[in-house]
Amino acid sequence: MTDIAYREHDVNNNRQESMSFLEGVERMVDRATLVAGLDPDTAKVIKACDAVIQIKFPVRIRHSVKVFTGWWAVHSTHRLPAKGGLRFARHVNQDETEALAALMSYKCAITDIPFGGAKGGLRIDCARYSVDEMREITRRFAQELARRGFINPATNVPAPDMGTSYREMSWIADTYKTLFPEDVNQDACVTGKAVERGGIPGRTEATGKGVQYALQEFFRHPEELSKSGLDDGLAGQRVVIQGLGNVGYHAAKFLSEEDKVKIIAIIERDGVVLNEDGLNVHDVRQHLAETGGVKGFPGGEYSEHGADALEMDCDILIPAALESQIHAGNAMHIKARLIVEAANGPVTYEADEILRDRGVVILPDIYANAGGVTVSYFEWTRNLSHMRFGRLQRRFDELRGMTYLGALENMTEKQAPPGLRTEIVRGASELDLVRSGLDDTMRSTFQEIRDTIKRNPAINDYRTAAYVIAIRKLAQSYYDLGLVAPPTE
Ligand code: NAD
């Protein structure tokens, strides 16, 4: 049986936070500004959200009119389009939307994705509406945003986030097309679409895949690994994951199936399911889809105390649900040696300070979950080029592979084994190219984070390093535009 220590939690899950999500993100920028020796006025410009719109729109549902509230926040436009996920959830508000838009700016900057940062949100309890009603609500919201220029291939491009998927993105793309049929780049107005509706293979699972690549990269560097005190190799690491939605499911699936980590706990809205021998992620997801929760899953032990499981004994904790899950009230009790922030903002500013003091290593959100926007960038580029990646060179690469193979077999007078033969002559599929670009982004970004720490002895954590890189790049852009003083090295 797996141990969870049950502590008394108040209704707010013992949160003792003194600042909002947005204030927490701004404090992280302030911390990095100090370390980077950046002009505080430049930091003010970087932190400011350029624009935010609140939209209230009516939809007739089951013979009565309901008025919905949504937001689109544009944090930075030094590069265009501004890019960000569209969140559909009950708790959505302006503070959260602005905080998430700011994270998008920093995320795009550290991964060298030439986008500004934005975020959208609709306050809605999706479970209360049928598919037809959701389609109507989404289309109305998209219409309101698009006719004001807040959905547009050149300026504002949403993507899936919590509560939305390829389904909503395809509805939004279709709404945009009916409004602007003459726009030749209409497919690029939104990313994360279904593949058959202009999407790209590999986008659905991109964020979870990126989490896997980030972890693989971390485990490639013994000196980084030693900071966490974890053993060599991902195989056998005991992982707790919170949230088995798009990001959590794909991260858990790839890590357990390909890297052989043991998923010993999955925390969902209704509690946690535990199995010290490792849970079958696919089966838990199936159970979740059928019943709406993890309770009653036959392959593990159930407890209703989901929040307590964040504190259970494990090697790696992957929060992949909501923000502010690890806070001043529980940070002292976290036992994981490594936290991988698959969600946006799962660790509050105050918790981050506590965890840093305790030596817990954190792969921060603006790096760890950047896989989604990375592949969105590929999708947007593909939509603008009106051609799938690899179309021109795939058969050429195959021919070249066959030529190499023929030459090799002639010279050695031996035949290559069939598996190797297939690999050598195979031209890359579009999914191969997407995965390769994603892996490269996650590796090179981590290396830049490491280099920043090596060059600056005042930095000893990945989050501060990631923010330093991001704000330096943003400061340089704003300086190039004549908006701020020259950045110092
Ligand atoms: P999702 O809606 O697909 O999944 C969220 C999951 O979390 C659901 O299974 C839900 O039941 C669960 N959940 C909700 N509240 C919970 C709670 N209190 N305790 C435990 N589980 C809870 O959303 P997603 O797209 O997987 O996004 C998850 C996080 O990842 C968000 O912070 C989002 O901003 C971030 N993110 C998503 C993407 C993306 O491409 N979808 C990209 C980058 C970051």
XYZ file of C-alpha atoms and ligand atoms in Angstrom:
533
model
C 0.000 0.000 0.000
C 1.238 3.491 -0.857
C 1.455 5.970 1.992
C -0.161 9.359 1.799
C 0.142 11.541 4.867
C -3.281 13.036 5.525
C -2.989 16.520 6.907
C -5.845 18.747 7.981
C -6.662 20.962 5.006
C -8.919 23.970 5.175
C -11.358 24.640 2.359
C -8.671 26.515 0.439
C -6.264 23.592 0.640
C -4.174 25.492 3.214
C -3.195 28.212 0.781
C -1.434 31.036 2.555
C -0.638 33.024 -0.559
C -0.339 36.768 -0.282
C -0.383 37.486 -4.004
C -2.383 36.645 -7.111
C -1.169 34.423 -9.980
C -0.290 37.515 -12.027
C 1.580 39.155 -9.145
C 3.507 35.911 -8.647
C 4.607 35.872 -12.313
C 5.626 39.539 -12.057
C 7.695 38.797 -8.948
C 9.516 36.093 -10.885
C 10.361 38.704 -13.545
C 11.555 41.102 -10.806
C 13.822 38.415 -9.373
C 15.343 37.731 -12.800
C 15.664 41.467 -13.522
C 17.786 41.904 -10.408
C 20.024 38.965 -11.267
C 20.348 40.039 -14.909
C 21.188 43.609 -13.846
C 18.449 44.917 -16.140
C 17.133 48.465 -15.943
C 13.960 48.399 -13.743
C 12.156 50.642 -16.278
C 12.764 47.999 -18.939
C 11.276 45.418 -16.589
C 8.177 47.613 -16.234
C 7.727 47.641 -20.004
C 8.248 43.882 -20.210
C 5.750 43.123 -17.423
C 2.940 45.324 -18.755
C 0.134 43.534 -20.585
C -0.313 45.405 -23.909
C -4.061 44.936 -24.215
C -6.899 42.943 -22.732
C -10.437 42.724 -23.939
C -13.421 41.412 -22.008
C -16.339 40.210 -24.080
C -19.854 39.462 -22.904
C -22.008 37.725 -25.458
C -25.452 36.142 -25.365
C -26.337 32.671 -26.604
C -29.854 31.223 -26.658
C -29.732 27.856 -24.880
C -32.718 25.614 -24.203
C -35.263 28.432 -24.717
C -33.502 31.010 -22.557
C -30.654 33.461 -23.117
C -27.395 33.000 -21.297
C -24.692 35.704 -21.241
C -21.102 34.375 -21.252
C -17.932 36.264 -20.293
C -14.601 35.755 -22.023
C -11.199 37.458 -22.247
C -8.336 37.767 -24.700
C -5.134 39.240 -23.239
C -2.208 40.294 -25.434
C 0.886 40.573 -23.294
C 3.488 41.354 -25.981
C 3.481 42.199 -29.679
C 7.220 42.680 -30.315
C 6.766 39.682 -32.601
C 3.532 38.823 -34.373
C 1.238 37.028 -34.205
C 0.626 37.007 -30.471
C 0.114 33.368 -29.550
C -1.627 31.658 -26.691
C -4.014 28.960 -25.563
C -7.744 29.427 -25.219
C -9.009 28.125 -21.888
C -12.604 27.077 -21.176
C -13.125 26.645 -17.427
C -15.331 27.727 -14.542
C -12.624 29.677 -12.729
C -11.332 31.758 -15.696
C -10.809 35.448 -14.842
C -8.820 38.424 -16.076
C -5.919 38.091 -13.605
C -5.370 34.471 -14.641
C -5.656 35.292 -18.364
C -3.091 38.099 -18.095
C -0.710 35.892 -16.075
C -0.954 33.114 -18.663
C -0.422 35.635 -21.509
C 2.774 36.843 -19.812
C 4.015 33.238 -19.438
C 3.446 32.807 -23.191
C 5.725 35.783 -23.966
C 8.530 34.327 -21.834
C 7.979 30.813 -23.197
C 8.201 31.960 -26.828
C 11.271 34.070 -26.036
C 13.313 31.280 -24.421
C 12.461 28.778 -27.159
C 13.193 31.302 -29.940
C 9.693 31.099 -31.322
C 9.004 34.369 -33.166
C 5.641 35.079 -31.524
C 4.321 37.563 -28.997
C 2.442 36.258 -25.955
C -1.338 36.111 -25.538
C -4.025 34.057 -23.813
C -7.774 33.669 -24.030
C -10.349 32.391 -21.623
C -14.050 31.726 -21.432
C -15.749 31.332 -18.066
C -17.883 28.256 -18.558
C -18.682 24.902 -16.979
C -18.346 22.769 -20.112
C -19.965 19.744 -18.444
C -23.322 21.574 -18.390
C -23.615 21.863 -22.173
C -24.185 19.409 -25.029
C -21.770 19.207 -27.983
C -24.179 21.231 -30.140
C -24.431 23.907 -27.463
C -20.639 24.023 -27.024
C -20.271 24.457 -30.786
C -22.738 27.358 -30.770
C -21.037 29.038 -27.758
C -17.537 28.576 -29.220
C -18.584 29.941 -32.609
C -20.198 33.007 -31.024
C -17.108 33.711 -28.902
C -14.849 33.227 -31.951
C -17.023 35.583 -33.991
C -16.811 38.286 -31.320
C -13.017 37.933 -31.114
C -12.388 37.663 -34.876
C -14.438 40.685 -35.903
C -12.349 42.792 -33.500
C -9.067 41.372 -34.866
C -8.382 39.156 -31.836
C -8.362 36.062 -34.025
C -6.310 36.584 -37.153
C -3.404 34.685 -38.794
C -1.203 37.808 -38.699
C -1.966 39.178 -35.249
C -3.664 36.803 -32.781
C -3.589 33.030 -33.084
C -5.240 30.900 -30.352
C -4.440 27.245 -29.608
C -5.910 24.565 -27.311
C -5.557 24.813 -23.545
C -7.484 23.490 -20.582
C -11.043 22.586 -21.636
C -10.405 22.978 -25.374
C -8.967 20.664 -28.020
C -8.720 20.193 -31.787
C -12.526 20.157 -31.804
C -12.924 23.772 -30.613
C -9.981 24.885 -32.776
C -11.634 23.397 -35.873
C -14.917 25.216 -35.037
C -13.009 28.477 -34.582
C -11.146 28.040 -37.899
C -14.444 27.413 -39.651
C -16.026 30.506 -38.065
C -13.067 32.638 -39.177
C -13.380 31.273 -42.724
C -17.036 32.217 -42.980
C -16.186 35.779 -41.803
C -13.068 36.225 -43.972
C -13.379 33.846 -46.957
C -10.975 35.956 -49.039
C -8.068 35.491 -46.577
C -5.733 33.074 -48.352
C -4.033 32.269 -44.998
C -7.268 31.541 -43.156
C -6.085 28.096 -41.930
C -3.351 29.843 -39.896
C -5.898 31.779 -37.768
C -5.702 29.063 -35.105
C -3.402 26.107 -34.320
C -4.104 22.723 -32.787
C -6.736 21.947 -35.446
C -7.658 18.412 -36.444
C -5.114 17.108 -38.983
C -7.783 16.729 -41.644
C -8.802 20.364 -41.096
C -5.387 21.942 -41.605
C -3.683 20.743 -38.414
C -0.289 19.080 -38.173
C 0.493 15.519 -37.043
C 1.933 15.535 -33.524
C 0.262 18.726 -32.222
C -2.300 16.989 -29.979
C 0.379 15.205 -27.954
C 3.077 17.906 -28.398
C 3.023 19.368 -24.881
C 3.217 15.942 -23.208
C 5.895 14.830 -25.680
C 7.829 18.023 -24.877
C 7.635 17.188 -21.158
C 9.154 13.790 -21.965
C 11.934 15.374 -24.071
C 12.652 17.890 -21.267
C 13.031 15.064 -18.741
C 15.168 12.996 -21.122
C 17.441 16.003 -21.636
C 17.723 16.608 -17.883
C 18.705 12.955 -17.352
C 21.402 13.243 -20.066
C 23.520 15.495 -17.823
C 24.981 13.757 -14.751
C 26.011 17.079 -13.165
C 22.405 18.355 -13.447
C 21.010 15.072 -12.180
C 23.268 15.220 -9.139
C 21.511 18.464 -8.084
C 18.333 16.460 -7.611
C 19.941 13.445 -5.950
C 18.108 11.108 -8.346
C 19.705 7.931 -9.671
C 20.910 7.641 -13.248
C 18.348 6.808 -15.882
C 14.661 7.530 -16.148
C 13.666 3.864 -16.016
C 12.158 2.942 -12.668
C 11.772 6.531 -11.396
C 8.610 6.788 -9.288
C 6.354 9.490 -10.693
C 3.234 11.198 -9.343
C 1.151 13.089 -11.888
C -1.681 15.537 -11.284
C -4.248 15.890 -14.091
C -4.782 13.234 -16.749
C -5.996 15.600 -19.468
C -4.253 16.286 -22.743
C -0.869 17.229 -21.270
C -0.821 14.878 -18.268
C -2.040 11.856 -20.208
C 0.474 12.174 -23.029
C 3.385 12.913 -20.677
C 2.483 9.904 -18.486
C 1.885 7.632 -21.481
C 5.182 8.406 -23.261
C 7.219 8.331 -20.051
C 5.784 5.016 -18.881
C 5.695 3.259 -22.268
C 8.981 4.510 -23.733
C 11.160 5.469 -20.745
C 9.762 2.869 -18.332
C 9.095 5.257 -15.462
C 6.600 3.992 -12.875
C 3.478 6.148 -12.587
C 2.665 5.390 -8.952
C -0.159 7.934 -8.516
C -2.558 9.838 -10.736
C -4.412 12.718 -9.095
C -7.659 13.873 -10.656
C -10.568 16.135 -9.627
C -12.261 13.416 -7.546
C -9.176 12.066 -5.746
C -6.153 9.926 -6.455
C -5.489 6.400 -7.678
C -2.324 4.710 -6.411
C -0.266 1.679 -7.336
C 3.337 1.298 -6.182
C 3.961 -1.213 -9.038
C 2.929 1.348 -11.654
C -0.465 2.279 -13.098
C -1.546 1.502 -16.645
C -2.008 5.058 -17.899
C -4.136 4.123 -20.883
C -6.542 2.137 -18.724
C -6.852 4.960 -16.158
C -7.616 7.411 -18.969
C -10.280 5.034 -20.315
C -11.833 4.768 -16.851
C -11.733 8.575 -16.490
C -13.475 9.019 -19.835
C -16.171 6.485 -18.932
C -16.852 7.540 -15.322
C -15.589 11.116 -15.061
C -13.118 10.268 -12.282
C -10.473 7.862 -10.995
C -12.670 6.404 -8.252
C -13.412 2.725 -8.852
C -10.408 2.143 -11.146
C -9.724 -1.575 -10.665
C -5.941 -1.394 -11.117
C -5.159 0.756 -8.076
C -6.102 1.896 -4.621
C -8.374 4.958 -4.435
C -8.295 7.862 -1.997
C -10.439 10.986 -2.100
C -7.535 13.065 -0.724
C -6.078 14.104 -4.066
C -4.267 17.213 -2.804
C -2.434 15.161 -0.130
C -0.954 12.925 -2.810
C 1.118 15.871 -4.051
C 3.085 15.401 -0.834
C 3.597 11.644 -1.075
C 6.979 10.000 -1.319
C 8.106 9.876 -4.971
C 11.046 10.825 -7.208
C 9.367 13.095 -9.731
C 6.191 15.149 -9.369
C 4.469 16.315 -12.549
C 1.654 18.804 -11.907
C -0.331 18.875 -15.181
C -3.667 20.398 -14.169
C -4.110 23.863 -12.684
C -2.050 26.759 -11.406
C -1.166 27.342 -7.715
C -1.348 23.670 -6.705
C 1.937 23.799 -4.805
C 1.706 26.789 -2.529
C 2.998 28.236 0.737
C 0.804 25.783 2.653
C 2.166 22.533 1.212
C 5.609 23.362 -0.254
C 7.379 22.322 2.974
C 5.809 18.855 2.708
C 6.639 18.044 -0.922
C 8.891 14.966 -0.992
C 9.673 14.771 -4.711
C 13.274 15.635 -5.588
C 12.286 16.942 -9.015
C 9.156 18.852 -10.083
C 8.360 19.134 -13.783
C 5.839 21.902 -14.402
C 3.702 20.484 -17.185
C 0.897 22.882 -16.178
C 1.236 26.655 -16.285
C 2.023 28.198 -12.911
C 1.470 25.103 -10.720
C 4.029 26.381 -8.175
C 3.329 29.798 -6.637
C 6.061 32.392 -6.143
C 6.161 31.767 -2.391
C 6.253 27.988 -2.822
C 9.043 28.397 -5.363
C 11.153 30.221 -2.750
C 10.500 27.497 -0.167
C 11.301 24.680 -2.600
C 14.497 26.394 -3.771
C 15.667 26.731 -0.177
C 14.942 23.031 0.313
C 16.981 22.116 -2.785
C 14.056 20.699 -4.749
C 14.854 20.962 -8.467
C 12.156 22.463 -10.722
C 11.940 22.336 -14.504
C 9.844 25.507 -14.900
C 6.646 25.813 -16.937
C 8.025 28.315 -19.449
C 10.479 25.609 -20.473
C 8.852 22.284 -19.574
C 5.503 22.799 -21.311
C 6.795 24.747 -24.322
C 6.245 21.735 -26.603
C 2.704 22.869 -27.399
C 3.602 26.293 -28.719
C 6.647 24.861 -30.502
C 4.511 22.519 -32.599
C 1.864 25.253 -32.977
C 4.625 27.314 -34.586
C 5.291 24.445 -37.007
C 1.563 24.214 -37.780
C 1.243 27.967 -38.389
C 4.293 27.909 -40.701
C 2.867 24.917 -42.565
C -0.490 26.706 -42.988
C 1.237 29.790 -44.403
C 3.341 27.707 -46.797
C 0.246 25.728 -47.878
C 2.345 22.595 -48.053
C 3.066 19.737 -45.692
C 6.597 19.421 -44.347
C 8.747 16.916 -46.237
C 6.624 16.918 -49.396
C 9.517 18.051 -51.571
C 12.323 15.923 -50.203
C 10.851 12.694 -48.831
C 11.234 10.549 -51.981
C 14.551 12.198 -52.778
C 15.841 11.152 -49.335
C 14.588 7.609 -49.948
C 16.438 7.431 -53.263
C 19.607 8.730 -51.647
C 19.247 6.185 -48.826
C 18.935 3.372 -51.392
C 22.046 4.644 -53.185
C 24.066 4.669 -49.936
C 22.784 1.239 -49.004
C 23.588 -0.206 -52.456
C 27.124 1.239 -52.299
C 27.646 -0.083 -48.767
C 26.418 -3.583 -49.673
C 28.585 -3.642 -52.817
C 31.703 -2.635 -50.910
C 31.190 -5.042 -48.013
C 29.607 -7.789 -50.121
C 27.116 -8.227 -47.289
C 23.385 -7.518 -47.058
C 22.153 -5.143 -44.351
C 19.664 -6.752 -41.917
C 16.025 -6.008 -42.958
C 15.281 -3.628 -40.009
C 18.371 -1.515 -40.711
C 17.666 -1.577 -44.452
C 14.168 -0.106 -43.872
C 15.551 2.592 -41.565
C 18.290 3.652 -44.015
C 16.014 3.954 -47.047
C 13.040 5.536 -45.243
C 12.321 9.195 -46.007
C 11.152 11.201 -42.983
C 7.375 11.483 -42.501
C 5.861 14.781 -41.415
C 5.490 13.402 -37.866
C 9.220 12.469 -37.820
C 10.091 16.038 -38.767
C 7.745 17.540 -36.167
C 9.170 15.311 -33.416
C 12.724 16.067 -34.493
C 12.067 19.831 -34.396
C 10.398 19.522 -31.003
C 13.209 17.420 -29.523
C 15.790 19.858 -30.869
C 13.925 22.814 -29.311
C 13.688 21.155 -25.900
C 17.355 20.129 -25.932
C 18.779 23.425 -27.149
C 16.620 25.468 -24.756
C 17.797 23.390 -21.784
C 21.381 23.838 -22.895
C 20.890 27.602 -23.018
C 19.444 27.487 -19.493
C 22.476 25.501 -18.287
C 24.901 27.879 -19.986
C 23.199 30.856 -18.339
C 23.649 29.268 -14.909
C 27.287 28.433 -15.642
C 27.997 32.018 -16.727
C 26.198 33.622 -13.772
C 27.108 32.382 -10.275
C 24.201 34.357 -8.771
C 21.745 31.982 -10.477
C 21.249 28.549 -9.007
C 17.864 27.477 -10.316
C 16.373 26.782 -13.736
C 13.404 29.123 -13.339
C 15.493 32.223 -12.687
C 17.822 31.243 -15.546
C 14.879 30.737 -17.916
C 13.413 34.131 -16.961
C 16.794 35.825 -17.353
C 17.084 34.454 -20.902
C 13.505 35.462 -21.743
C 13.674 38.994 -20.398
C 17.055 39.630 -22.007
C 15.615 38.638 -25.386
C 12.496 40.741 -24.818
C 14.626 43.690 -23.649
C 16.708 43.404 -26.809
C 13.557 43.434 -28.976
C 12.137 46.446 -27.153
C 15.498 48.194 -27.431
C 15.562 47.501 -31.198
C 12.141 49.154 -31.381
C 13.466 52.178 -29.475
C 11.232 51.579 -26.461
C 13.806 50.973 -23.698
C 17.419 51.617 -22.719
C 20.092 49.272 -24.146
C 20.226 45.957 -22.252
C 23.435 45.171 -20.370
C 25.144 41.760 -20.567
P -7.178 19.422 -20.020
O -8.452 20.148 -19.812
O -7.039 18.536 -21.195
O -6.825 18.529 -18.744
C -6.810 19.015 -17.429
C -6.973 17.816 -16.514
O -6.797 18.235 -15.167
C -8.361 17.191 -16.617
O -8.248 15.795 -16.707
C -9.035 17.615 -15.320
O -10.022 16.695 -14.877
C -7.839 17.676 -14.379
N -8.080 18.536 -13.221
C -8.764 19.696 -13.154
N -8.763 20.170 -11.900
C -8.046 19.294 -11.162
C -7.678 19.234 -9.796
N -8.057 20.169 -8.941
N -6.931 18.189 -9.375
C -6.537 17.232 -10.253
N -6.862 17.231 -11.549
C -7.600 18.255 -12.006
O -6.054 20.551 -19.997
P -4.589 20.459 -20.602
O -4.615 21.000 -21.981
O -4.012 19.117 -20.332
O -3.848 21.565 -19.708
C -3.324 21.256 -18.417
C -2.307 22.319 -18.035
O -1.276 22.373 -19.025
C -2.858 23.749 -17.953
O -2.162 24.450 -16.947
C -2.515 24.329 -19.305
O -2.454 25.750 -19.283
C -1.152 23.711 -19.524
N -0.710 23.664 -20.925
C -1.455 23.066 -21.884
C -0.991 23.028 -23.197
C -1.734 22.301 -24.292
O -1.171 22.172 -25.380
N -2.928 21.799 -24.078
C 0.225 23.647 -23.528
C 0.979 24.238 -22.508
C 0.503 24.240 -21.208
